[in-house]
PDB file of C-alpha atoms in Angstrom:
ATOM      1  CA  MET A   7      78.152 126.971 -28.784  1.00  0.00           C
ATOM      2  CA  ALA A   8      80.457 126.686 -25.767  1.00  0.00           C
ATOM      3  CA  VAL A   9      80.378 124.382 -22.759  1.00  0.00           C
ATOM      4  CA  ASN A  10      82.049 125.805 -19.663  1.00  0.00           C
ATOM      5  CA  SER A  11      84.665 123.834 -17.803  1.00  0.00           C
ATOM      6  CA  SER A  12      82.632 123.512 -14.629  1.00  0.00           C
ATOM      7  CA  SER A  13      79.986 121.530 -16.451  1.00  0.00           C
ATOM      8  CA  SER A  14      81.973 119.719 -19.145  1.00  0.00           C
ATOM      9  CA  SER A  15      82.882 116.928 -16.749  1.00  0.00           C
ATOM     10  CA  SER A  16      79.229 116.336 -16.011  1.00  0.00           C
ATOM     11  CA  ASN A  17      78.303 115.623 -19.624  1.00  0.00           C
ATOM     12  CA  ASP A  18      78.605 111.883 -19.068  1.00  0.00           C
ATOM     13  CA  PHE A  19      75.544 111.808 -16.866  1.00  0.00           C
ATOM     14  CA  LEU A  20      73.523 114.581 -18.484  1.00  0.00           C
ATOM     15  CA  PRO A  21      70.010 113.365 -19.303  1.00  0.00           C
ATOM     16  CA  SER A  22      69.170 112.793 -22.940  1.00  0.00           C
ATOM     17  CA  LEU A  23      67.091 115.981 -22.985  1.00  0.00           C
ATOM     18  CA  THR A  24      70.248 117.941 -22.255  1.00  0.00           C
ATOM     19  CA  ILE A  25      72.483 116.080 -24.695  1.00  0.00           C
ATOM     20  CA  CYS A  26      70.004 116.819 -27.461  1.00  0.00           C
ATOM     21  CA  LEU A  27      70.278 120.539 -26.793  1.00  0.00           C
ATOM     22  CA  ILE A  28      74.042 120.631 -27.319  1.00  0.00           C
ATOM     23  CA  THR A  29      74.223 118.471 -30.444  1.00  0.00           C
ATOM     24  CA  SER A  30      73.285 119.113 -34.067  1.00  0.00           C
ATOM     25  CA  PRO A  31      70.908 119.001 -35.901  1.00  0.00           C
ATOM     26  CA  SER A  32      68.520 118.756 -32.931  1.00  0.00           C
ATOM     27  CA  SER A  33      69.804 122.014 -31.432  1.00  0.00           C
ATOM     28  CA  LEU A  34      69.022 123.853 -34.681  1.00  0.00           C
ATOM     29  CA  ILE A  35      65.521 122.333 -34.759  1.00  0.00           C
ATOM     30  CA  PHE A  36      64.893 123.474 -31.192  1.00  0.00           C
ATOM     31  CA  ILE A  37      66.166 127.001 -31.870  1.00  0.00           C
ATOM     32  CA  THR A  38      63.796 127.247 -34.841  1.00  0.00           C
ATOM     33  CA  HIS A  39      60.982 126.034 -32.599  1.00  0.00           C
ATOM     34  CA  CYS A  40      61.807 128.720 -30.010  1.00  0.00           C
ATOM     35  CA  ILE A  41      61.772 131.480 -32.625  1.00  0.00           C
ATOM     36  CA  THR A  42      58.439 130.241 -33.970  1.00  0.00           C
ATOM     37  CA  ASN A  43      56.981 130.222 -30.446  1.00  0.00           C
ATOM     38  CA  PHE A  44      57.879 133.850 -29.903  1.00  0.00           C
ATOM     39  CA  LEU A  45      56.740 135.008 -33.349  1.00  0.00           C
ATOM     40  CA  LEU A  46      53.478 133.052 -33.345  1.00  0.00           C
ATOM     41  CA  LEU A  47      52.422 132.462 -29.754  1.00  0.00           C
ATOM     42  CA  LEU A  48      53.578 135.593 -27.959  1.00  0.00           C
ATOM     43  CA  PRO A  49      51.482 138.040 -30.076  1.00  0.00           C
ATOM     44  CA  LEU A  50      48.519 135.686 -29.696  1.00  0.00           C
ATOM     45  CA  TYR A  51      48.843 135.610 -25.915  1.00  0.00           C
ATOM     46  CA  ILE A  52      49.247 139.373 -25.710  1.00  0.00           C
ATOM     47  CA  LEU A  53      46.068 139.817 -27.768  1.00  0.00           C
ATOM     48  CA  VAL A  54      44.117 137.486 -25.456  1.00  0.00           C
ATOM     49  CA  LEU A  55      45.264 139.373 -22.363  1.00  0.00           C
ATOM     50  CA  TYR A  56      44.571 142.717 -24.051  1.00  0.00           C
ATOM     51  CA  LEU A  57      40.995 141.716 -24.897  1.00  0.00           C
ATOM     52  CA  GLY A  58      40.545 140.391 -21.374  1.00  0.00           C
ATOM     53  CA  LEU A  59      41.776 143.671 -19.921  1.00  0.00           C
ATOM     54  CA  GLN A  60      39.388 145.595 -22.173  1.00  0.00           C
ATOM     55  CA  ARG A  61      36.452 143.501 -21.003  1.00  0.00           C
ATOM     56  CA  TRP A  62      37.450 143.993 -17.372  1.00  0.00           C
ATOM     57  CA  ARG A  63      37.611 147.762 -17.838  1.00  0.00           C
ATOM     58  CA  ARG A  64      34.176 147.818 -19.509  1.00  0.00           C
ATOM     59  CA  GLN A  65      32.709 145.831 -16.645  1.00  0.00           C
ATOM     60  CA  ARG A  66      34.139 148.262 -14.104  1.00  0.00           C
ATOM     61  CA  SER A  67      32.821 151.294 -16.016  1.00  0.00           C
ATOM     62  CA  THR A  68      29.240 149.991 -16.222  1.00  0.00           C
ATOM     63  CA  SER A  69      26.779 149.615 -13.381  1.00  0.00           C
ATOM     64  CA  ILE A  70      25.595 146.228 -14.715  1.00  0.00           C
ATOM     65  CA  ALA A  71      27.456 143.323 -13.209  1.00  0.00           C
ATOM     66  CA  VAL A  72      28.731 141.021 -15.950  1.00  0.00           C
ATOM     67  CA  VAL A  73      30.192 137.679 -14.940  1.00  0.00           C
ATOM     68  CA  THR A  74      33.202 136.532 -16.971  1.00  0.00           C
ATOM     69  CA  SER A  75      32.460 133.136 -18.488  1.00  0.00           C
ATOM     70  CA  HIS A  76      34.306 130.161 -17.074  1.00  0.00           C
ATOM     71  CA  SER A  77      35.826 129.306 -20.485  1.00  0.00           C
ATOM     72  CA  ASN A  78      37.300 132.789 -20.833  1.00  0.00           C
ATOM     73  CA  THR A  79      38.725 132.654 -17.322  1.00  0.00           C
ATOM     74  CA  PHE A  80      40.402 129.325 -18.100  1.00  0.00           C
ATOM     75  CA  ALA A  81      41.844 130.866 -21.264  1.00  0.00           C
ATOM     76  CA  TYR A  82      43.318 133.813 -19.327  1.00  0.00           C
ATOM     77  CA  HIS A  83      45.011 131.551 -16.802  1.00  0.00           C
ATOM     78  CA  MET A  84      46.318 129.190 -19.459  1.00  0.00           C
ATOM     79  CA  VAL A  85      47.826 132.121 -21.361  1.00  0.00           C
ATOM     80  CA  ALA A  86      49.537 133.238 -18.144  1.00  0.00           C
ATOM     81  CA  MET A  87      50.980 129.739 -17.787  1.00  0.00           C
ATOM     82  CA  GLU A  88      52.071 129.719 -21.417  1.00  0.00           C
ATOM     83  CA  LEU A  89      54.037 132.922 -20.814  1.00  0.00           C
ATOM     84  CA  VAL A  90      55.885 131.103 -18.039  1.00  0.00           C
ATOM     85  CA  GLY A  91      56.589 128.313 -20.531  1.00  0.00           C
ATOM     86  CA  LEU A  92      58.019 130.818 -23.020  1.00  0.00           C
ATOM     87  CA  LEU A  93      60.362 132.027 -20.290  1.00  0.00           C
ATOM     88  CA  GLY A  94      61.453 128.433 -19.719  1.00  0.00           C
ATOM     89  CA  ILE A  95      62.105 127.984 -23.440  1.00  0.00           C
ATOM     90  CA  THR A  96      64.236 131.145 -23.366  1.00  0.00           C
ATOM     91  CA  PHE A  97      66.411 129.663 -20.604  1.00  0.00           C
ATOM     92  CA  ILE A  98      66.774 126.398 -22.513  1.00  0.00           C
ATOM     93  CA  CYS A  99      67.813 128.268 -25.660  1.00  0.00           C
ATOM     94  CA  CYS A 100      70.485 130.097 -23.660  1.00  0.00           C
ATOM     95  CA  VAL A 101      71.892 126.716 -22.607  1.00  0.00           C
ATOM     96  CA  ILE A 102      72.387 125.759 -26.265  1.00  0.00           C
ATOM     97  CA  TYR A 103      75.004 128.513 -26.590  1.00  0.00           C
ATOM     98  CA  GLU A 104      76.503 128.459 -23.100  1.00  0.00           C
ATOM     99  CA  PHE A 105      75.761 125.366 -21.049  1.00  0.00           C
ATOM    100  CA  HIS A 106      74.934 125.901 -17.392  1.00  0.00           C
ATOM    101  CA  ASN A 107      73.297 123.260 -15.232  1.00  0.00           C
ATOM    102  CA  ILE A 108      71.258 125.666 -13.088  1.00  0.00           C
ATOM    103  CA  ILE A 109      69.851 127.586 -16.055  1.00  0.00           C
ATOM    104  CA  LEU A 110      68.988 124.316 -17.765  1.00  0.00           C
ATOM    105  CA  SER A 111      67.224 123.005 -14.659  1.00  0.00           C
ATOM    106  CA  VAL A 112      65.201 126.204 -14.294  1.00  0.00           C
ATOM    107  CA  GLY A 113      64.246 126.128 -17.984  1.00  0.00           C
ATOM    108  CA  HIS A 114      63.130 122.489 -17.853  1.00  0.00           C
ATOM    109  CA  ARG A 115      61.070 123.044 -14.726  1.00  0.00           C
ATOM    110  CA  LEU A 116      59.327 126.138 -16.089  1.00  0.00           C
ATOM    111  CA  TRP A 117      58.562 124.190 -19.252  1.00  0.00           C
ATOM    112  CA  ALA A 118      57.175 121.281 -17.181  1.00  0.00           C
ATOM    113  CA  PHE A 119      55.067 123.751 -15.189  1.00  0.00           C
ATOM    114  CA  THR A 120      53.330 124.864 -18.400  1.00  0.00           C
ATOM    115  CA  TRP A 121      53.133 121.336 -19.817  1.00  0.00           C
ATOM    116  CA  TYR A 122      51.037 119.979 -16.941  1.00  0.00           C
ATOM    117  CA  GLY A 123      48.951 123.112 -16.430  1.00  0.00           C
ATOM    118  CA  GLU A 124      48.052 123.162 -20.117  1.00  0.00           C
ATOM    119  CA  ILE A 125      46.476 119.704 -19.948  1.00  0.00           C
ATOM    120  CA  CYS A 126      44.554 120.567 -16.778  1.00  0.00           C
ATOM    121  CA  PHE A 127      42.988 123.658 -18.336  1.00  0.00           C
ATOM    122  CA  HIS A 128      42.020 121.599 -21.379  1.00  0.00           C
ATOM    123  CA  ILE A 129      40.161 119.245 -19.034  1.00  0.00           C
ATOM    124  CA  LEU A 130      38.422 122.077 -17.163  1.00  0.00           C
ATOM    125  CA  THR A 131      37.279 123.695 -20.418  1.00  0.00           C
ATOM    126  CA  CYS A 132      35.807 120.424 -21.693  1.00  0.00           C
ATOM    127  CA  VAL A 133      34.014 119.746 -18.394  1.00  0.00           C
ATOM    128  CA  GLU A 134      32.577 123.275 -18.459  1.00  0.00           C
ATOM    129  CA  ARG A 135      31.261 122.782 -22.015  1.00  0.00           C
ATOM    130  CA  TYR A 136      29.903 119.346 -21.034  1.00  0.00           C
ATOM    131  CA  LEU A 137      27.941 120.826 -18.130  1.00  0.00           C
ATOM    132  CA  ALA A 138      26.589 123.623 -20.323  1.00  0.00           C
ATOM    133  CA  VAL A 139      25.111 121.143 -22.823  1.00  0.00           C
ATOM    134  CA  VAL A 140      24.295 117.993 -20.845  1.00  0.00           C
ATOM    135  CA  HIS A 141      23.300 119.585 -17.519  1.00  0.00           C
ATOM    136  CA  PRO A 142      22.157 123.115 -18.442  1.00  0.00           C
ATOM    137  CA  VAL A 143      20.172 123.662 -15.227  1.00  0.00           C
ATOM    138  CA  THR A 144      23.175 122.781 -13.072  1.00  0.00           C
ATOM    139  CA  TYR A 145      25.401 124.906 -15.294  1.00  0.00           C
ATOM    140  CA  LEU A 146      23.161 127.964 -14.938  1.00  0.00           C
ATOM    141  CA  SER A 147      23.192 127.554 -11.177  1.00  0.00           C
ATOM    142  CA  LEU A 148      27.013 127.552 -11.302  1.00  0.00           C
ATOM    143  CA  ARG A 149      27.179 130.941 -13.021  1.00  0.00           C
ATOM    144  CA  GLY A 150      26.618 132.654  -9.696  1.00  0.00           C
ATOM    145  CA  GLU A 151      28.851 133.064  -6.672  1.00  0.00           C
ATOM    146  CA  ARG A 152      28.944 129.338  -5.877  1.00  0.00           C
ATOM    147  CA  GLY A 153      30.081 128.494  -9.396  1.00  0.00           C
ATOM    148  CA  ILE A 154      32.715 131.227  -9.357  1.00  0.00           C
ATOM    149  CA  ARG A 155      34.002 129.898  -6.048  1.00  0.00           C
ATOM    150  CA  ILE A 156      34.238 126.357  -7.444  1.00  0.00           C
ATOM    151  CA  ARG A 157      35.934 127.677 -10.585  1.00  0.00           C
ATOM    152  CA  ASN A 158      38.495 129.642  -8.609  1.00  0.00           C
ATOM    153  CA  ILE A 159      39.242 126.661  -6.356  1.00  0.00           C
ATOM    154  CA  SER A 160      39.720 124.475  -9.463  1.00  0.00           C
ATOM    155  CA  ILE A 161      42.072 127.037 -11.002  1.00  0.00           C
ATOM    156  CA  GLY A 162      44.016 127.271  -7.754  1.00  0.00           C
ATOM    157  CA  CYS A 163      44.374 123.472  -7.688  1.00  0.00           C
ATOM    158  CA  VAL A 164      45.735 123.522 -11.247  1.00  0.00           C
ATOM    159  CA  TRP A 165      48.365 126.102 -10.303  1.00  0.00           C
ATOM    160  CA  LEU A 166      49.335 124.120  -7.206  1.00  0.00           C
ATOM    161  CA  LEU A 167      49.485 120.857  -9.172  1.00  0.00           C
ATOM    162  CA  SER A 168      51.661 122.504 -11.809  1.00  0.00           C
ATOM    163  CA  VAL A 169      54.004 123.952  -9.182  1.00  0.00           C
ATOM    164  CA  GLY A 170      54.274 120.529  -7.536  1.00  0.00           C
ATOM    165  CA  ALA A 171      54.986 118.843 -10.861  1.00  0.00           C
ATOM    166  CA  MET A 172      57.587 121.509 -11.635  1.00  0.00           C
ATOM    167  CA  CYS A 173      59.373 120.896  -8.340  1.00  0.00           C
ATOM    168  CA  LEU A 174      59.349 117.104  -8.761  1.00  0.00           C
ATOM    169  CA  PHE A 175      60.242 117.147 -12.467  1.00  0.00           C
ATOM    170  CA  THR A 176      62.939 114.727 -13.594  1.00  0.00           C
ATOM    171  CA  GLU A 177      63.451 112.917 -16.882  1.00  0.00           C
ATOM    172  CA  SER A 178      62.887 109.547 -15.190  1.00  0.00           C
ATOM    173  CA  ASN A 179      59.412 110.380 -13.836  1.00  0.00           C
ATOM    174  CA  PHE A 180      58.351 112.723 -16.655  1.00  0.00           C
ATOM    175  CA  LEU A 181      57.154 109.972 -19.013  1.00  0.00           C
ATOM    176  CA  ILE A 182      55.239 108.144 -16.260  1.00  0.00           C
ATOM    177  CA  VAL A 183      53.438 111.258 -15.028  1.00  0.00           C
ATOM    178  CA  ASP A 184      52.888 112.458 -18.588  1.00  0.00           C
ATOM    179  CA  PHE A 185      51.179 109.263 -19.713  1.00  0.00           C
ATOM    180  CA  CYS A 186      49.064 109.055 -16.559  1.00  0.00           C
ATOM    181  CA  LEU A 187      47.852 112.634 -16.972  1.00  0.00           C
ATOM    182  CA  LEU A 188      47.329 112.228 -20.720  1.00  0.00           C
ATOM    183  CA  GLY A 189      45.401 108.993 -20.209  1.00  0.00           C
ATOM    184  CA  PHE A 190      43.188 110.601 -17.565  1.00  0.00           C
ATOM    185  CA  SER A 191      42.562 113.655 -19.749  1.00  0.00           C
ATOM    186  CA  LEU A 192      41.685 111.523 -22.788  1.00  0.00           C
ATOM    187  CA  ILE A 193      39.132 109.550 -20.753  1.00  0.00           C
ATOM    188  CA  ILE A 194      37.477 112.735 -19.441  1.00  0.00           C
ATOM    189  CA  VAL A 195      37.510 114.586 -22.766  1.00  0.00           C
ATOM    190  CA  SER A 196      36.283 111.553 -24.715  1.00  0.00           C
ATOM    191  CA  PHE A 197      33.411 111.111 -22.270  1.00  0.00           C
ATOM    192  CA  CYS A 198      32.508 114.797 -22.600  1.00  0.00           C
ATOM    193  CA  SER A 199      32.600 114.673 -26.405  1.00  0.00           C
ATOM    194  CA  LEU A 200      30.441 111.534 -26.626  1.00  0.00           C
ATOM    195  CA  SER A 201      27.935 112.933 -24.129  1.00  0.00           C
ATOM    196  CA  VAL A 202      27.629 116.229 -26.003  1.00  0.00           C
ATOM    197  CA  LEU A 203      27.340 114.390 -29.324  1.00  0.00           C
ATOM    198  CA  ARG A 204      24.497 112.262 -27.927  1.00  0.00           C
ATOM    199  CA  ILE A 205      22.626 115.375 -26.806  1.00  0.00           C
ATOM    200  CA  LEU A 206      23.297 117.051 -30.144  1.00  0.00           C
ATOM    201  CA  ILE A 207      21.875 114.100 -32.057  1.00  0.00           C
ATOM    202  CA  ARG A 208      18.848 113.823 -29.766  1.00  0.00           C
ATOM    203  CA  PRO A 209      17.541 117.328 -28.965  1.00  0.00           C
ATOM    204  CA  GLY A 210      15.379 117.467 -25.904  1.00  0.00           C
ATOM    205  CA  PRO A 211      11.623 118.056 -25.908  1.00  0.00           C
ATOM    206  CA  GLY A 212      10.378 121.605 -26.204  1.00  0.00           C
ATOM    207  CA  GLU A 213      13.209 122.772 -28.451  1.00  0.00           C
ATOM    208  CA  GLN A 214      11.149 124.008 -31.389  1.00  0.00           C
ATOM    209  CA  GLY A 215      11.488 126.595 -34.144  1.00  0.00           C
ATOM    210  CA  GLY A 216      14.001 129.372 -33.804  1.00  0.00           C
ATOM    211  CA  ASP A 217      14.736 128.541 -30.187  1.00  0.00           C
ATOM    212  CA  ARG A 218      15.711 125.017 -31.146  1.00  0.00           C
ATOM    213  CA  GLU A 219      18.013 126.337 -33.872  1.00  0.00           C
ATOM    214  CA  ARG A 220      19.716 128.669 -31.405  1.00  0.00           C
ATOM    215  CA  VAL A 221      20.128 125.917 -28.824  1.00  0.00           C
ATOM    216  CA  ASP A 222      21.498 123.495 -31.427  1.00  0.00           C
ATOM    217  CA  GLU A 223      24.043 126.085 -32.581  1.00  0.00           C
ATOM    218  CA  SER A 224      25.218 126.540 -29.001  1.00  0.00           C
ATOM    219  CA  LYS A 225      25.547 122.778 -28.615  1.00  0.00           C
ATOM    220  CA  ARG A 226      27.493 122.514 -31.865  1.00  0.00           C
ATOM    221  CA  ARG A 227      29.950 125.181 -30.724  1.00  0.00           C
ATOM    222  CA  ALA A 228      30.466 123.297 -27.456  1.00  0.00           C
ATOM    223  CA  PHE A 229      30.989 120.058 -29.360  1.00  0.00           C
ATOM    224  CA  TYR A 230      33.528 121.649 -31.731  1.00  0.00           C
ATOM    225  CA  THR A 231      35.413 123.056 -28.746  1.00  0.00           C
ATOM    226  CA  ILE A 232      35.665 119.643 -27.088  1.00  0.00           C
ATOM    227  CA  ILE A 233      36.621 117.915 -30.352  1.00  0.00           C
ATOM    228  CA  ALA A 234      39.378 120.470 -30.982  1.00  0.00           C
ATOM    229  CA  ILE A 235      40.805 119.838 -27.503  1.00  0.00           C
ATOM    230  CA  LEU A 236      40.434 116.073 -27.923  1.00  0.00           C
ATOM    231  CA  GLY A 237      42.324 116.297 -31.218  1.00  0.00           C
ATOM    232  CA  VAL A 238      45.351 118.077 -29.739  1.00  0.00           C
ATOM    233  CA  LEU A 239      45.421 115.716 -26.745  1.00  0.00           C
ATOM    234  CA  LEU A 240      45.347 112.687 -29.062  1.00  0.00           C
ATOM    235  CA  LEU A 241      48.187 114.205 -31.079  1.00  0.00           C
ATOM    236  CA  ARG A 242      50.208 114.831 -27.932  1.00  0.00           C
ATOM    237  CA  CYS A 243      49.579 111.294 -26.672  1.00  0.00           C
ATOM    238  CA  PHE A 244      50.513 109.779 -30.049  1.00  0.00           C
ATOM    239  CA  VAL A 245      53.744 111.774 -30.269  1.00  0.00           C
ATOM    240  CA  SER A 246      54.709 110.909 -26.684  1.00  0.00           C
ATOM    241  CA  LEU A 247      54.056 107.229 -27.366  1.00  0.00           C
ATOM    242  CA  ILE A 248      56.173 107.236 -30.531  1.00  0.00           C
ATOM    243  CA  TRP A 249      59.003 109.032 -28.759  1.00  0.00           C
ATOM    244  CA  THR A 250      58.871 106.558 -25.851  1.00  0.00           C
ATOM    245  CA  ILE A 251      59.111 103.603 -28.241  1.00  0.00           C
ATOM    246  CA  PHE A 252      62.119 105.120 -29.998  1.00  0.00           C
ATOM    247  CA  HIS A 253      63.630 106.049 -26.636  1.00  0.00           C
ATOM    248  CA  MET A 254      63.575 102.384 -25.597  1.00  0.00           C
ATOM    249  CA  LEU A 255      64.752 101.003 -28.949  1.00  0.00           C
ATOM    250  CA  MET A 256      67.342 103.589 -29.983  1.00  0.00           C
ATOM    251  CA  GLU A 257      70.168 105.406 -28.248  1.00  0.00           C
ATOM    252  CA  ASN A 258      69.936 108.610 -30.286  1.00  0.00           C
ATOM    253  CA  GLU A 259      66.409 109.975 -30.542  1.00  0.00           C
ATOM    254  CA  CYS A 260      67.340 113.664 -30.386  1.00  0.00           C
ATOM    255  CA  VAL A 261      65.840 114.649 -33.732  1.00  0.00           C
ATOM    256  CA  LEU A 262      62.567 112.938 -32.804  1.00  0.00           C
ATOM    257  CA  LEU A 263      62.565 114.600 -29.382  1.00  0.00           C
ATOM    258  CA  THR A 264      62.974 118.093 -30.802  1.00  0.00           C
ATOM    259  CA  ALA A 265      60.454 117.357 -33.555  1.00  0.00           C
ATOM    260  CA  GLU A 266      57.990 116.404 -30.799  1.00  0.00           C
ATOM    261  CA  ALA A 267      58.108 119.998 -29.567  1.00  0.00           C
ATOM    262  CA  TRP A 268      56.796 121.135 -32.956  1.00  0.00           C
ATOM    263  CA  LEU A 269      53.930 118.641 -32.919  1.00  0.00           C
ATOM    264  CA  ASN A 270      52.826 119.878 -29.486  1.00  0.00           C
ATOM    265  CA  LEU A 271      52.403 123.416 -30.803  1.00  0.00           C
ATOM    266  CA  PRO A 272      48.637 122.924 -31.510  1.00  0.00           C
ATOM    267  CA  SER A 273      48.090 122.171 -27.829  1.00  0.00           C
ATOM    268  CA  SER A 274      49.311 125.678 -26.982  1.00  0.00           C
ATOM    269  CA  LEU A 275      47.191 127.257 -29.702  1.00  0.00           C
ATOM    270  CA  VAL A 276      43.768 125.682 -29.221  1.00  0.00           C
ATOM    271  CA  LEU A 277      42.388 127.568 -26.173  1.00  0.00           C
ATOM    272  CA  PRO A 278      43.677 131.029 -27.195  1.00  0.00           C
ATOM    273  CA  LEU A 279      42.287 130.562 -30.719  1.00  0.00           C
ATOM    274  CA  LEU A 280      38.926 129.398 -29.375  1.00  0.00           C
ATOM    275  CA  PHE A 281      38.837 132.450 -27.101  1.00  0.00           C
ATOM    276  CA  LEU A 282      39.618 134.807 -29.994  1.00  0.00           C
ATOM    277  CA  HIS A 283      36.966 133.108 -32.110  1.00  0.00           C
ATOM    278  CA  ARG A 284      34.347 133.660 -29.399  1.00  0.00           C
ATOM    279  CA  ALA A 285      35.497 137.269 -29.091  1.00  0.00           C
ATOM    280  CA  GLY A 286      35.123 137.771 -32.859  1.00  0.00           C
ATOM    281  CA  ALA A 287      38.802 138.702 -33.187  1.00  0.00           C
ATOM    282  CA  LEU A 288      39.488 136.172 -35.956  1.00  0.00           C
ATOM    283  CA  ALA A 289      38.298 137.942 -39.080  1.00  0.00           C
ATOM    284  CA  CYS A 290      38.873 134.851 -41.226  1.00  0.00           C
ATOM    285  CA  CYS A 291      36.425 132.845 -39.099  1.00  0.00           C
ATOM    286  CA  LYS A 292      33.569 135.357 -39.133  1.00  0.00           C
ATOM    287  CA  ASN A 293      30.437 134.389 -40.988  1.00  0.00           C
TER     288      ASN A 293
END
């Protein structure tokens, strides 16, 4: 790894995120993480987009109008954001071998763009599943044009929020914004999971026989989706908390920082895997 002369004098005030990238063994851990991302996540994202394109083509070739579910739409947009994050990781990996401040800044900001957008799409997916189970009448009314309009506005807000966070990203405000967003998401997702669990335990009147079994299965799938998202958010919050504690108590937390990237991998996997499970593309999960 080489550090060019124009930037070597700036090493004294490089943020800890940067110092970790140009020191061992944290640089090796991060490189391994980057390779794993491309080998594991990139094929997964391509498959999601491929299946989405197939569905779109089928809808255009048939005369019956089929509305794409809100959950699938959230998955498509999150995958698009994750591809931006992979580009940011690529820039950061380049910095490990040849340090350049501009490339590093671009890589960090693209990574932050995905980081915040990821959490927002987790929240939207949980709220959508909550409405489907707890307020089914309202949810059905939102499957039409009004619901699609609200969904598209929500998605647009997520993209704008992520762009704003990317532009304002610095190491000093990252932890504050991260914990605020994580805390908000945990409150929303926990409320959704408890509400769905209450409905699942107490089925409503009129749900009898085979219809009740079908409705209960739909509720269970919604509950499992929310619990999976809650699990990855709790893991992310726990890891961020541990890293913050070590950051305040220790000067060199580089190994822990790069290990944190590994523990956040499930957060990038959960929505694409749930989409592929709904699409029946996971052979190991078929009944």
